[in-house]
Amino acid sequence: MPELPEVETTRQGLLPVMVGQVIRQASVNRPDLRWPLPPDMATRLTGARVLALRRRSKYLLADLDTAETLLIHLGMSGRMLISGQALGVFHHDHPAPLKHDHVVLQMETGARITFNDARRFGAMDLMATAKVDQHPLLARLGPEPLGNAFDEAYLAARLHGRATPIKSALLDQHIVAGLGNIYVCETLFRTAIAPQTLARAITPDQVARLVPAIRAVLREAIESGGSSLRDFRQTDGALGYFQHRFQVYDREAEPCPVCQTPIARLVQSGRSTFHCPTCQR
DNA sequence: ATGGGGGCCTGCCGGC
DNA sequence: TGCCGGCAGGCCCCCA
């Protein structure tokens, strides 16, 4: 579910209850997420103070005063929920334990942070902070799409010669890190590029449209609080609103907002692509 | 090396 | 009402 904007809004929701605060008690209800959790994870988290909460691509990184960093990936259905009393604010999204509450961080402030993930495609791991960017899940990621390293020259070089459709190339986290199915579909619509176009056939003009369009769609989604599909909620239980602004994603057969042609769905590398066959060439 | 498909796991929705 | 197939925001791994 969560793509870069949803992870970023989750991070922003967690900031006030995590950063500077001590984990009084960490507990693990299910250690078998996408990979087994470190067997001593709860022990290594308990008593630690969170120094910073960062985001790299779709990963949350909580730096601890133990010189370790907690990596969190939400997979398809993962959520971080806050409940309890903290810093004068009562959070009530999630007062009672639910099915699929796999990891709970009870903070000294009284806040409770719960990782809930029905499908268990999510993941957590601990790694020395000094080496966290060498973690196998992070080491080979492409640049942040909102960062300076992502520009026209870079993207053109990475698309050069590739025989894969542009849709698949933009989903490849090694090319650019953080886009998922929704925001790739929206970006290709905004840039009027057909999703089947091979990466190697993308013109310089199209590259020049893609870079700012990717940035814009991500920024707008973050400002809207992300997208709430199938129950995705922010940490405080609030819904994101960007889904109302999807122009093509999940809108098969609805009229294109530009030309009224019915939005089409096709499957590329096993994933649905929504597009306007008239506008996108 | 690169691209495509399978698989991981649970829940929901539509059709019969 | 109940069952079944299809689908879902991600991503690693294996095979050709």
PDB file of C-alpha atoms (C1' of nucleotides) in Angstrom:
ATOM      1  CA  MET A   1       0.000   0.000   0.000  1.00  0.00           C
ATOM      2  CA  PRO A   2       2.208   2.596   1.244  1.00  0.00           C
ATOM      3  CA  GLU A   3       4.316   4.398  -1.275  1.00  0.00           C
ATOM      4  CA  LEU A   4       6.644   7.267  -0.477  1.00  0.00           C
ATOM      5  CA  PRO A   5       3.905   9.799   0.405  1.00  0.00           C
ATOM      6  CA  GLU A   6       2.162   7.408   2.803  1.00  0.00           C
ATOM      7  CA  VAL A   7       5.445   6.530   4.493  1.00  0.00           C
ATOM      8  CA  GLU A   8       6.303  10.212   4.784  1.00  0.00           C
ATOM      9  CA  THR A   9       2.942  11.107   6.335  1.00  0.00           C
ATOM     10  CA  THR A  10       3.352   8.173   8.711  1.00  0.00           C
ATOM     11  CA  ARG A  11       6.766   9.525   9.678  1.00  0.00           C
ATOM     12  CA  GLN A  12       5.346  12.963  10.332  1.00  0.00           C
ATOM     13  CA  GLY A  13       2.625  11.479  12.511  1.00  0.00           C
ATOM     14  CA  LEU A  14       5.146   9.497  14.550  1.00  0.00           C
ATOM     15  CA  LEU A  15       7.615  12.357  15.049  1.00  0.00           C
ATOM     16  CA  PRO A  16       6.006  13.918  18.132  1.00  0.00           C
ATOM     17  CA  VAL A  17       5.519  10.641  19.999  1.00  0.00           C
ATOM     18  CA  MET A  18       8.862   9.066  19.089  1.00  0.00           C
ATOM     19  CA  VAL A  19      11.665  11.569  18.723  1.00  0.00           C
ATOM     20  CA  GLY A  20      13.378  12.333  22.016  1.00  0.00           C
ATOM     21  CA  GLN A  21      11.295   9.711  23.808  1.00  0.00           C
ATOM     22  CA  VAL A  22      12.277   6.488  25.523  1.00  0.00           C
ATOM     23  CA  ILE A  23      10.824   3.080  24.707  1.00  0.00           C
ATOM     24  CA  ARG A  24       9.718   1.753  28.080  1.00  0.00           C
ATOM     25  CA  GLN A  25       8.792  -1.670  26.770  1.00  0.00           C
ATOM     26  CA  ALA A  26       8.948  -3.187  23.312  1.00  0.00           C
ATOM     27  CA  SER A  27       6.979  -6.366  22.690  1.00  0.00           C
ATOM     28  CA  VAL A  28       6.656  -8.734  19.768  1.00  0.00           C
ATOM     29  CA  ASN A  29       3.468 -10.704  19.240  1.00  0.00           C
ATOM     30  CA  ARG A  30       4.462 -12.259  15.912  1.00  0.00           C
ATOM     31  CA  PRO A  31       8.084 -12.504  14.863  1.00  0.00           C
ATOM     32  CA  ASP A  32       7.324 -13.924  11.412  1.00  0.00           C
ATOM     33  CA  LEU A  33       6.864 -10.873   9.245  1.00  0.00           C
ATOM     34  CA  ARG A  34       8.289 -10.904   5.731  1.00  0.00           C
ATOM     35  CA  TRP A  35      11.477 -12.143   7.365  1.00  0.00           C
ATOM     36  CA  PRO A  36      11.911 -13.340  10.937  1.00  0.00           C
ATOM     37  CA  LEU A  37      12.492 -10.440  13.305  1.00  0.00           C
ATOM     38  CA  PRO A  38      15.843 -10.401  15.115  1.00  0.00           C
ATOM     39  CA  PRO A  39      15.161 -12.785  18.011  1.00  0.00           C
ATOM     40  CA  ASP A  40      16.368 -10.252  20.591  1.00  0.00           C
ATOM     41  CA  MET A  41      14.715  -7.233  18.973  1.00  0.00           C
ATOM     42  CA  ALA A  42      12.418  -6.434  21.911  1.00  0.00           C
ATOM     43  CA  THR A  43      15.356  -6.508  24.321  1.00  0.00           C
ATOM     44  CA  ARG A  44      17.467  -4.258  22.117  1.00  0.00           C
ATOM     45  CA  LEU A  45      14.631  -1.726  21.788  1.00  0.00           C
ATOM     46  CA  THR A  46      13.509  -1.646  25.403  1.00  0.00           C
ATOM     47  CA  GLY A  47      15.043   1.291  27.247  1.00  0.00           C
ATOM     48  CA  ALA A  48      16.372   2.967  24.110  1.00  0.00           C
ATOM     49  CA  ARG A  49      15.757   6.628  23.374  1.00  0.00           C
ATOM     50  CA  VAL A  50      14.780   7.598  19.840  1.00  0.00           C
ATOM     51  CA  LEU A  51      17.114  10.307  18.576  1.00  0.00           C
ATOM     52  CA  ALA A  52      15.645  10.821  15.107  1.00  0.00           C
ATOM     53  CA  LEU A  53      13.054   9.359  12.752  1.00  0.00           C
ATOM     54  CA  ARG A  54      14.078   9.448   9.111  1.00  0.00           C
ATOM     55  CA  ARG A  55      12.693   8.103   5.842  1.00  0.00           C
ATOM     56  CA  ARG A  56      14.655   6.476   3.034  1.00  0.00           C
ATOM     57  CA  SER A  57      12.454   5.530   0.114  1.00  0.00           C
ATOM     58  CA  LYS A  58       9.595   3.532   1.654  1.00  0.00           C
ATOM     59  CA  TYR A  59      11.567   2.687   4.798  1.00  0.00           C
ATOM     60  CA  LEU A  60      11.250   4.390   8.177  1.00  0.00           C
ATOM     61  CA  LEU A  61      14.531   4.606  10.079  1.00  0.00           C
ATOM     62  CA  ALA A  62      14.465   5.256  13.820  1.00  0.00           C
ATOM     63  CA  ASP A  63      17.920   6.136  15.135  1.00  0.00           C
ATOM     64  CA  LEU A  64      18.391   5.057  18.755  1.00  0.00           C
ATOM     65  CA  ASP A  65      20.813   6.158  21.453  1.00  0.00           C
ATOM     66  CA  THR A  66      22.118   2.577  21.485  1.00  0.00           C
ATOM     67  CA  ALA A  67      23.910   3.307  18.182  1.00  0.00           C
ATOM     68  CA  GLU A  68      21.413   1.086  16.389  1.00  0.00           C
ATOM     69  CA  THR A  69      18.716   2.023  13.895  1.00  0.00           C
ATOM     70  CA  LEU A  70      15.318   0.359  13.657  1.00  0.00           C
ATOM     71  CA  LEU A  71      14.266  -0.186  10.036  1.00  0.00           C
ATOM     72  CA  ILE A  72      10.550  -0.437   9.351  1.00  0.00           C
ATOM     73  CA  HIS A  73       8.885  -1.309   6.051  1.00  0.00           C
ATOM     74  CA  LEU A  74       5.087  -1.291   5.851  1.00  0.00           C
ATOM     75  CA  GLY A  75       4.816  -3.731   2.939  1.00  0.00           C
ATOM     76  CA  MET A  76       1.340  -3.680   1.379  1.00  0.00           C
ATOM     77  CA  SER A  77      -0.892  -3.486   4.429  1.00  0.00           C
ATOM     78  CA  GLY A  78       1.301  -2.281   7.302  1.00  0.00           C
ATOM     79  CA  ARG A  79       0.317   0.643   9.526  1.00  0.00           C
ATOM     80  CA  MET A  80       1.786   2.418  12.500  1.00  0.00           C
ATOM     81  CA  LEU A  81      -0.930   3.399  14.949  1.00  0.00           C
ATOM     82  CA  ILE A  82      -0.707   5.559  18.039  1.00  0.00           C
ATOM     83  CA  SER A  83      -2.877   5.184  21.104  1.00  0.00           C
ATOM     84  CA  GLY A  84      -2.777   6.268  24.725  1.00  0.00           C
ATOM     85  CA  GLN A  85      -1.958   9.523  26.430  1.00  0.00           C
ATOM     86  CA  ALA A  86       1.146  11.337  25.272  1.00  0.00           C
ATOM     87  CA  LEU A  87       2.380  14.913  25.456  1.00  0.00           C
ATOM     88  CA  GLY A  88      -1.030  16.159  26.453  1.00  0.00           C
ATOM     89  CA  VAL A  89      -2.745  14.613  23.464  1.00  0.00           C
ATOM     90  CA  PHE A  90      -4.995  11.611  23.762  1.00  0.00           C
ATOM     91  CA  HIS A  91      -4.676   9.283  20.790  1.00  0.00           C
ATOM     92  CA  HIS A  92      -7.547   6.910  20.446  1.00  0.00           C
ATOM     93  CA  ASP A  93      -7.354   5.341  17.027  1.00  0.00           C
ATOM     94  CA  HIS A  94      -6.519   1.971  18.369  1.00  0.00           C
ATOM     95  CA  PRO A  95      -7.254   1.497  22.053  1.00  0.00           C
ATOM     96  CA  ALA A  96      -7.828  -2.258  22.113  1.00  0.00           C
ATOM     97  CA  PRO A  97      -5.417  -4.853  20.742  1.00  0.00           C
ATOM     98  CA  LEU A  98      -6.439  -5.981  17.290  1.00  0.00           C
ATOM     99  CA  LYS A  99      -5.703  -8.977  15.204  1.00  0.00           C
ATOM    100  CA  HIS A 100      -2.407  -8.439  13.351  1.00  0.00           C
ATOM    101  CA  ASP A 101      -0.856  -6.158  15.998  1.00  0.00           C
ATOM    102  CA  HIS A 102       2.608  -7.653  15.591  1.00  0.00           C
ATOM    103  CA  VAL A 103       4.925  -5.231  17.403  1.00  0.00           C
ATOM    104  CA  VAL A 104       4.080  -2.751  20.177  1.00  0.00           C
ATOM    105  CA  LEU A 105       6.298   0.042  21.499  1.00  0.00           C
ATOM    106  CA  GLN A 106       5.108   1.305  24.867  1.00  0.00           C
ATOM    107  CA  MET A 107       6.719   4.707  25.346  1.00  0.00           C
ATOM    108  CA  GLU A 108       7.577   6.278  28.704  1.00  0.00           C
ATOM    109  CA  THR A 109       5.237   9.148  27.883  1.00  0.00           C
ATOM    110  CA  GLY A 110       2.272   6.790  27.846  1.00  0.00           C
ATOM    111  CA  ALA A 111       1.963   6.697  24.093  1.00  0.00           C
ATOM    112  CA  ARG A 112       1.647   3.264  22.547  1.00  0.00           C
ATOM    113  CA  ILE A 113       2.881   2.719  18.998  1.00  0.00           C
ATOM    114  CA  THR A 114       1.559  -0.393  17.271  1.00  0.00           C
ATOM    115  CA  PHE A 115       2.730  -1.990  14.039  1.00  0.00           C
ATOM    116  CA  ASN A 116      -0.310  -3.698  12.509  1.00  0.00           C
ATOM    117  CA  ASP A 117       0.032  -5.632   9.250  1.00  0.00           C
ATOM    118  CA  ALA A 118      -2.586  -8.106   8.055  1.00  0.00           C
ATOM    119  CA  ARG A 119      -0.597  -9.512   5.163  1.00  0.00           C
ATOM    120  CA  ARG A 120       2.780  -9.540   6.899  1.00  0.00           C
ATOM    121  CA  PHE A 121       4.627  -8.311   3.822  1.00  0.00           C
ATOM    122  CA  GLY A 122       6.109  -5.683   6.109  1.00  0.00           C
ATOM    123  CA  ALA A 123       9.487  -5.973   7.751  1.00  0.00           C
ATOM    124  CA  MET A 124      11.588  -4.717  10.636  1.00  0.00           C
ATOM    125  CA  ASP A 125      15.263  -5.030  11.358  1.00  0.00           C
ATOM    126  CA  LEU A 126      17.963  -3.524  13.546  1.00  0.00           C
ATOM    127  CA  MET A 127      21.349  -2.410  12.256  1.00  0.00           C
ATOM    128  CA  ALA A 128      24.240  -0.288  13.512  1.00  0.00           C
ATOM    129  CA  THR A 129      23.352   3.316  12.680  1.00  0.00           C
ATOM    130  CA  ALA A 130      26.790   3.920  11.198  1.00  0.00           C
ATOM    131  CA  LYS A 131      26.223   1.176   8.643  1.00  0.00           C
ATOM    132  CA  VAL A 132      22.495   1.369   8.070  1.00  0.00           C
ATOM    133  CA  ASP A 133      22.839   2.642   4.522  1.00  0.00           C
ATOM    134  CA  GLN A 134      24.716  -0.571   3.762  1.00  0.00           C
ATOM    135  CA  HIS A 135      21.787  -2.684   4.912  1.00  0.00           C
ATOM    136  CA  PRO A 136      20.961  -5.184   2.141  1.00  0.00           C
ATOM    137  CA  LEU A 137      17.494  -3.641   1.756  1.00  0.00           C
ATOM    138  CA  LEU A 138      18.873  -0.119   1.372  1.00  0.00           C
ATOM    139  CA  ALA A 139      22.279  -0.463  -0.244  1.00  0.00           C
ATOM    140  CA  ARG A 140      21.143  -0.716  -3.844  1.00  0.00           C
ATOM    141  CA  LEU A 141      18.228   1.728  -3.799  1.00  0.00           C
ATOM    142  CA  GLY A 142      18.182   4.503  -6.363  1.00  0.00           C
ATOM    143  CA  PRO A 143      18.076   8.175  -5.400  1.00  0.00           C
ATOM    144  CA  GLU A 144      15.238   9.878  -3.577  1.00  0.00           C
ATOM    145  CA  PRO A 145      12.880  11.343  -6.187  1.00  0.00           C
ATOM    146  CA  LEU A 146      12.547  14.551  -4.143  1.00  0.00           C
ATOM    147  CA  GLY A 147      16.308  14.885  -3.717  1.00  0.00           C
ATOM    148  CA  ASN A 148      18.929  16.682  -5.781  1.00  0.00           C
ATOM    149  CA  ALA A 149      20.533  13.524  -7.135  1.00  0.00           C
ATOM    150  CA  PHE A 150      17.408  12.761  -9.135  1.00  0.00           C
ATOM    151  CA  ASP A 151      17.498  14.905 -12.250  1.00  0.00           C
ATOM    152  CA  GLU A 152      17.070  14.678 -16.014  1.00  0.00           C
ATOM    153  CA  ALA A 153      20.627  13.584 -16.720  1.00  0.00           C
ATOM    154  CA  TYR A 154      20.429  10.811 -14.141  1.00  0.00           C
ATOM    155  CA  LEU A 155      17.061   9.502 -15.285  1.00  0.00           C
ATOM    156  CA  ALA A 156      18.018   9.608 -18.958  1.00  0.00           C
ATOM    157  CA  ALA A 157      21.174   7.624 -18.202  1.00  0.00           C
ATOM    158  CA  ARG A 158      19.268   4.985 -16.246  1.00  0.00           C
ATOM    159  CA  LEU A 159      16.588   4.565 -18.917  1.00  0.00           C
ATOM    160  CA  HIS A 160      19.167   4.365 -21.699  1.00  0.00           C
ATOM    161  CA  GLY A 161      19.065   1.084 -23.561  1.00  0.00           C
ATOM    162  CA  ARG A 162      16.526  -0.549 -21.265  1.00  0.00           C
ATOM    163  CA  ALA A 163      14.041  -2.832 -22.986  1.00  0.00           C
ATOM    164  CA  THR A 164      11.494  -2.679 -20.196  1.00  0.00           C
ATOM    165  CA  PRO A 165       8.334  -0.529 -20.379  1.00  0.00           C
ATOM    166  CA  ILE A 166       8.627   2.892 -18.742  1.00  0.00           C
ATOM    167  CA  LYS A 167       5.928   1.797 -16.272  1.00  0.00           C
ATOM    168  CA  SER A 168       8.133  -1.018 -15.014  1.00  0.00           C
ATOM    169  CA  ALA A 169      11.266   1.127 -15.049  1.00  0.00           C
ATOM    170  CA  LEU A 170       9.702   3.747 -12.791  1.00  0.00           C
ATOM    171  CA  LEU A 171       8.533   1.008 -10.415  1.00  0.00           C
ATOM    172  CA  ASP A 172      12.112  -0.276 -10.191  1.00  0.00           C
ATOM    173  CA  GLN A 173      13.388   0.930  -6.816  1.00  0.00           C
ATOM    174  CA  HIS A 174      16.961   0.667  -8.046  1.00  0.00           C
ATOM    175  CA  ILE A 175      16.295   3.380 -10.638  1.00  0.00           C
ATOM    176  CA  VAL A 176      14.321   5.747  -8.411  1.00  0.00           C
ATOM    177  CA  ALA A 177      13.299   4.863  -4.871  1.00  0.00           C
ATOM    178  CA  GLY A 178       9.825   5.439  -3.495  1.00  0.00           C
ATOM    179  CA  LEU A 179       7.380   5.320  -6.383  1.00  0.00           C
ATOM    180  CA  GLY A 180       4.740   2.594  -6.379  1.00  0.00           C
ATOM    181  CA  ASN A 181       1.899   1.575  -8.625  1.00  0.00           C
ATOM    182  CA  ILE A 182      -0.394   4.515  -7.883  1.00  0.00           C
ATOM    183  CA  TYR A 183       2.062   7.336  -8.366  1.00  0.00           C
ATOM    184  CA  VAL A 184       3.660   5.804 -11.444  1.00  0.00           C
ATOM    185  CA  CYS A 185       0.243   5.576 -13.117  1.00  0.00           C
ATOM    186  CA  GLU A 186      -0.564   9.156 -12.162  1.00  0.00           C
ATOM    187  CA  THR A 187       2.819  10.439 -13.321  1.00  0.00           C
ATOM    188  CA  LEU A 188       2.519   8.774 -16.728  1.00  0.00           C
ATOM    189  CA  PHE A 189      -0.935  10.255 -17.174  1.00  0.00           C
ATOM    190  CA  ARG A 190       0.246  13.737 -16.254  1.00  0.00           C
ATOM    191  CA  THR A 191       3.138  13.485 -18.690  1.00  0.00           C
ATOM    192  CA  ALA A 192       0.950  11.963 -21.438  1.00  0.00           C
ATOM    193  CA  ILE A 193       3.344   9.043 -21.858  1.00  0.00           C
ATOM    194  CA  ALA A 194       1.968   5.623 -22.823  1.00  0.00           C
ATOM    195  CA  PRO A 195       2.910   3.082 -20.141  1.00  0.00           C
ATOM    196  CA  GLN A 196       3.987   0.512 -22.748  1.00  0.00           C
ATOM    197  CA  THR A 197       6.675   2.817 -24.177  1.00  0.00           C
ATOM    198  CA  LEU A 198      10.019   1.119 -23.797  1.00  0.00           C
ATOM    199  CA  ALA A 199      12.376   2.969 -21.483  1.00  0.00           C
ATOM    200  CA  ARG A 200      14.987   3.170 -24.231  1.00  0.00           C
ATOM    201  CA  ALA A 201      12.466   4.940 -26.482  1.00  0.00           C
ATOM    202  CA  ILE A 202      11.657   7.695 -24.001  1.00  0.00           C
ATOM    203  CA  THR A 203      12.677  11.003 -25.614  1.00  0.00           C
ATOM    204  CA  PRO A 204      14.696  13.764 -23.934  1.00  0.00           C
ATOM    205  CA  ASP A 205      11.549  15.860 -23.969  1.00  0.00           C
ATOM    206  CA  GLN A 206       9.654  13.131 -22.128  1.00  0.00           C
ATOM    207  CA  VAL A 207      12.438  12.775 -19.547  1.00  0.00           C
ATOM    208  CA  ALA A 208      12.245  16.513 -19.018  1.00  0.00           C
ATOM    209  CA  ARG A 209       8.547  16.175 -18.266  1.00  0.00           C
ATOM    210  CA  LEU A 210       8.901  13.111 -16.057  1.00  0.00           C
ATOM    211  CA  VAL A 211      11.270  14.532 -13.451  1.00  0.00           C
ATOM    212  CA  PRO A 212       9.131  17.502 -12.379  1.00  0.00           C
ATOM    213  CA  ALA A 213       5.910  15.480 -12.710  1.00  0.00           C
ATOM    214  CA  ILE A 214       7.208  12.802 -10.349  1.00  0.00           C
ATOM    215  CA  ARG A 215       8.185  15.454  -7.840  1.00  0.00           C
ATOM    216  CA  ALA A 216       4.878  17.266  -8.132  1.00  0.00           C
ATOM    217  CA  VAL A 217       2.667  14.218  -7.738  1.00  0.00           C
ATOM    218  CA  LEU A 218       4.599  13.081  -4.660  1.00  0.00           C
ATOM    219  CA  ARG A 219       4.579  16.530  -3.068  1.00  0.00           C
ATOM    220  CA  GLU A 220       0.869  16.964  -3.662  1.00  0.00           C
ATOM    221  CA  ALA A 221       0.148  13.541  -2.175  1.00  0.00           C
ATOM    222  CA  ILE A 222       2.205  14.300   0.931  1.00  0.00           C
ATOM    223  CA  GLU A 223       0.360  17.596   1.368  1.00  0.00           C
ATOM    224  CA  SER A 224      -2.945  15.725   1.114  1.00  0.00           C
ATOM    225  CA  GLY A 225      -1.932  13.288   3.838  1.00  0.00           C
ATOM    226  CA  GLY A 226      -1.309  10.456   1.395  1.00  0.00           C
ATOM    227  CA  SER A 227      -3.892   8.144  -0.130  1.00  0.00           C
ATOM    228  CA  SER A 228      -6.391   6.162   1.936  1.00  0.00           C
ATOM    229  CA  LEU A 229      -7.255   3.054  -0.017  1.00  0.00           C
ATOM    230  CA  ARG A 230      -8.802   0.045   1.673  1.00  0.00           C
ATOM    231  CA  ASP A 231      -8.595   1.550   5.133  1.00  0.00           C
ATOM    232  CA  PHE A 232      -5.126   2.963   5.178  1.00  0.00           C
ATOM    233  CA  ARG A 233      -5.002   5.513   7.975  1.00  0.00           C
ATOM    234  CA  GLN A 234      -2.494   7.950   9.289  1.00  0.00           C
ATOM    235  CA  THR A 235      -1.041   7.315  12.719  1.00  0.00           C
ATOM    236  CA  ASP A 236      -3.766   9.376  14.362  1.00  0.00           C
ATOM    237  CA  GLY A 237      -6.538   7.572  12.527  1.00  0.00           C
ATOM    238  CA  ALA A 238      -7.090  10.390  10.060  1.00  0.00           C
ATOM    239  CA  LEU A 239      -7.686   9.556   6.443  1.00  0.00           C
ATOM    240  CA  GLY A 240      -5.506  10.847   3.629  1.00  0.00           C
ATOM    241  CA  TYR A 241      -7.295  12.557   0.802  1.00  0.00           C
ATOM    242  CA  PHE A 242      -5.136  12.145  -2.260  1.00  0.00           C
ATOM    243  CA  GLN A 243      -7.181   9.211  -3.561  1.00  0.00           C
ATOM    244  CA  HIS A 244      -9.894  11.697  -4.494  1.00  0.00           C
ATOM    245  CA  ARG A 245      -7.399  13.292  -6.832  1.00  0.00           C
ATOM    246  CA  PHE A 246      -6.401  10.160  -8.704  1.00  0.00           C
ATOM    247  CA  GLN A 247      -6.930  10.868 -12.368  1.00  0.00           C
ATOM    248  CA  VAL A 248      -6.500   7.298 -13.616  1.00  0.00           C
ATOM    249  CA  TYR A 249      -5.534   4.908 -10.800  1.00  0.00           C
ATOM    250  CA  ASP A 250      -8.409   2.559  -9.907  1.00  0.00           C
ATOM    251  CA  ARG A 251     -10.656   4.375 -12.374  1.00  0.00           C
ATOM    252  CA  GLU A 252     -11.046   1.757 -15.098  1.00  0.00           C
ATOM    253  CA  ALA A 253     -13.930   2.601 -17.454  1.00  0.00           C
ATOM    254  CA  GLU A 254     -14.433   6.054 -15.969  1.00  0.00           C
ATOM    255  CA  PRO A 255     -14.039   8.941 -18.426  1.00  0.00           C
ATOM    256  CA  CYS A 256     -10.606  10.448 -18.821  1.00  0.00           C
ATOM    257  CA  PRO A 257     -10.695  13.856 -17.114  1.00  0.00           C
ATOM    258  CA  VAL A 258      -9.125  15.406 -20.207  1.00  0.00           C
ATOM    259  CA  CYS A 259     -10.715  13.718 -23.229  1.00  0.00           C
ATOM    260  CA  GLN A 260     -13.533  11.513 -21.822  1.00  0.00           C
ATOM    261  CA  THR A 261     -12.104   8.320 -23.332  1.00  0.00           C
ATOM    262  CA  PRO A 262     -12.739   5.470 -20.880  1.00  0.00           C
ATOM    263  CA  ILE A 263      -9.718   4.811 -18.691  1.00  0.00           C
ATOM    264  CA  ALA A 264      -8.181   1.452 -19.606  1.00  0.00           C
ATOM    265  CA  ARG A 265      -6.495  -1.159 -17.442  1.00  0.00           C
ATOM    266  CA  LEU A 266      -3.672  -3.380 -18.606  1.00  0.00           C
ATOM    267  CA  VAL A 267      -1.301  -5.711 -16.804  1.00  0.00           C
ATOM    268  CA  GLN A 268       2.446  -5.141 -16.920  1.00  0.00           C
ATOM    269  CA  SER A 269       4.815  -7.396 -15.011  1.00  0.00           C
ATOM    270  CA  GLY A 270       1.827  -8.680 -13.119  1.00  0.00           C
ATOM    271  CA  ARG A 271       0.671  -5.249 -11.942  1.00  0.00           C
ATOM    272  CA  SER A 272      -2.365  -3.265 -13.066  1.00  0.00           C
ATOM    273  CA  THR A 273      -1.667  -0.148 -15.082  1.00  0.00           C
ATOM    274  CA  PHE A 274      -4.416   2.440 -15.474  1.00  0.00           C
ATOM    275  CA  HIS A 275      -4.087   4.852 -18.366  1.00  0.00           C
ATOM    276  CA  CYS A 276      -5.857   6.933 -20.990  1.00  0.00           C
ATOM    277  CA  PRO A 277      -5.212   5.305 -24.370  1.00  0.00           C
ATOM    278  CA  THR A 278      -5.989   8.582 -26.141  1.00  0.00           C
ATOM    279  CA  CYS A 279      -3.993  11.105 -24.113  1.00  0.00           C
ATOM    280  CA  GLN A 280      -1.008   8.886 -23.391  1.00  0.00           C
ATOM    281  CA  ARG A 281       1.163   8.296 -26.447  1.00  0.00           C
TER     282      ARG A 281
ATOM    283  C1'  DA B   1      22.979  -8.534 -17.073  1.00  0.00           C
ATOM    284  C1'  DT B   2      18.185  -7.923 -17.705  1.00  0.00           C
ATOM    285  C1'  DG B   3      13.334  -8.799 -17.803  1.00  0.00           C
ATOM    286  C1'  DG B   4       9.379 -11.398 -16.494  1.00  0.00           C
ATOM    287  C1'  DG B   5       6.844 -14.354 -13.572  1.00  0.00           C
ATOM    288  C1'  DG B   6       6.055 -16.735  -9.014  1.00  0.00           C
ATOM    289  C1'  DG B   7       5.421 -16.373  -4.425  1.00  0.00           C
ATOM    290  C1'  DC B   8       4.856 -14.526   0.121  1.00  0.00           C
ATOM    291  C1'  DC B   9      -0.162 -13.668   3.263  1.00  0.00           C
ATOM    292  C1'  DT B  10      -4.736 -12.014   4.451  1.00  0.00           C
ATOM    293  C1'  DG B  11      -8.979  -9.641   3.412  1.00  0.00           C
ATOM    294  C1'  DC B  12     -12.547  -7.971   0.565  1.00  0.00           C
ATOM    295  C1'  DC B  13     -15.661  -7.726  -3.188  1.00  0.00           C
ATOM    296  C1'  DG B  14     -18.463  -9.301  -6.944  1.00  0.00           C
ATOM    297  C1'  DG B  15     -20.651 -13.079  -9.269  1.00  0.00           C
ATOM    298  C1'  DC B  16     -23.091 -17.327  -9.224  1.00  0.00           C
TER     299       DC B  16
ATOM    300  C1'  DT C   1     -26.313 -16.891   2.656  1.00  0.00           C
ATOM    301  C1'  DG C   2     -22.046 -19.220   1.031  1.00  0.00           C
ATOM    302  C1'  DC C   3     -18.305 -20.375  -1.798  1.00  0.00           C
ATOM    303  C1'  DC C   4     -14.794 -19.176  -5.270  1.00  0.00           C
ATOM    304  C1'  DG C   5     -11.996 -16.500  -8.120  1.00  0.00           C
ATOM    305  C1'  DG C   6      -9.740 -12.355  -8.664  1.00  0.00           C
ATOM    306  C1'  DC C   7      -7.627  -8.537  -6.936  1.00  0.00           C
ATOM    307  C1'  DA C   8      -4.796  -5.477  -3.707  1.00  0.00           C
ATOM    308  C1'  DG C   9      -0.417   0.217  -2.293  1.00  0.00           C
ATOM    309  C1'  DG C  10       5.725  -4.287  -2.345  1.00  0.00           C
ATOM    310  C1'  DC C  11       9.624  -6.658  -3.363  1.00  0.00           C
ATOM    311  C1'  DC C  12      12.869 -10.767  -3.187  1.00  0.00           C
ATOM    312  C1'  DC C  13      14.183 -14.682  -5.819  1.00  0.00           C
ATOM    313  C1'  DC C  14      14.649 -17.673  -9.577  1.00  0.00           C
ATOM    314  C1'  DC C  15      14.693 -18.730 -14.335  1.00  0.00           C
ATOM    315  C1'  DA C  16      15.470 -17.983 -19.219  1.00  0.00           C
TER     316       DA C  16
END
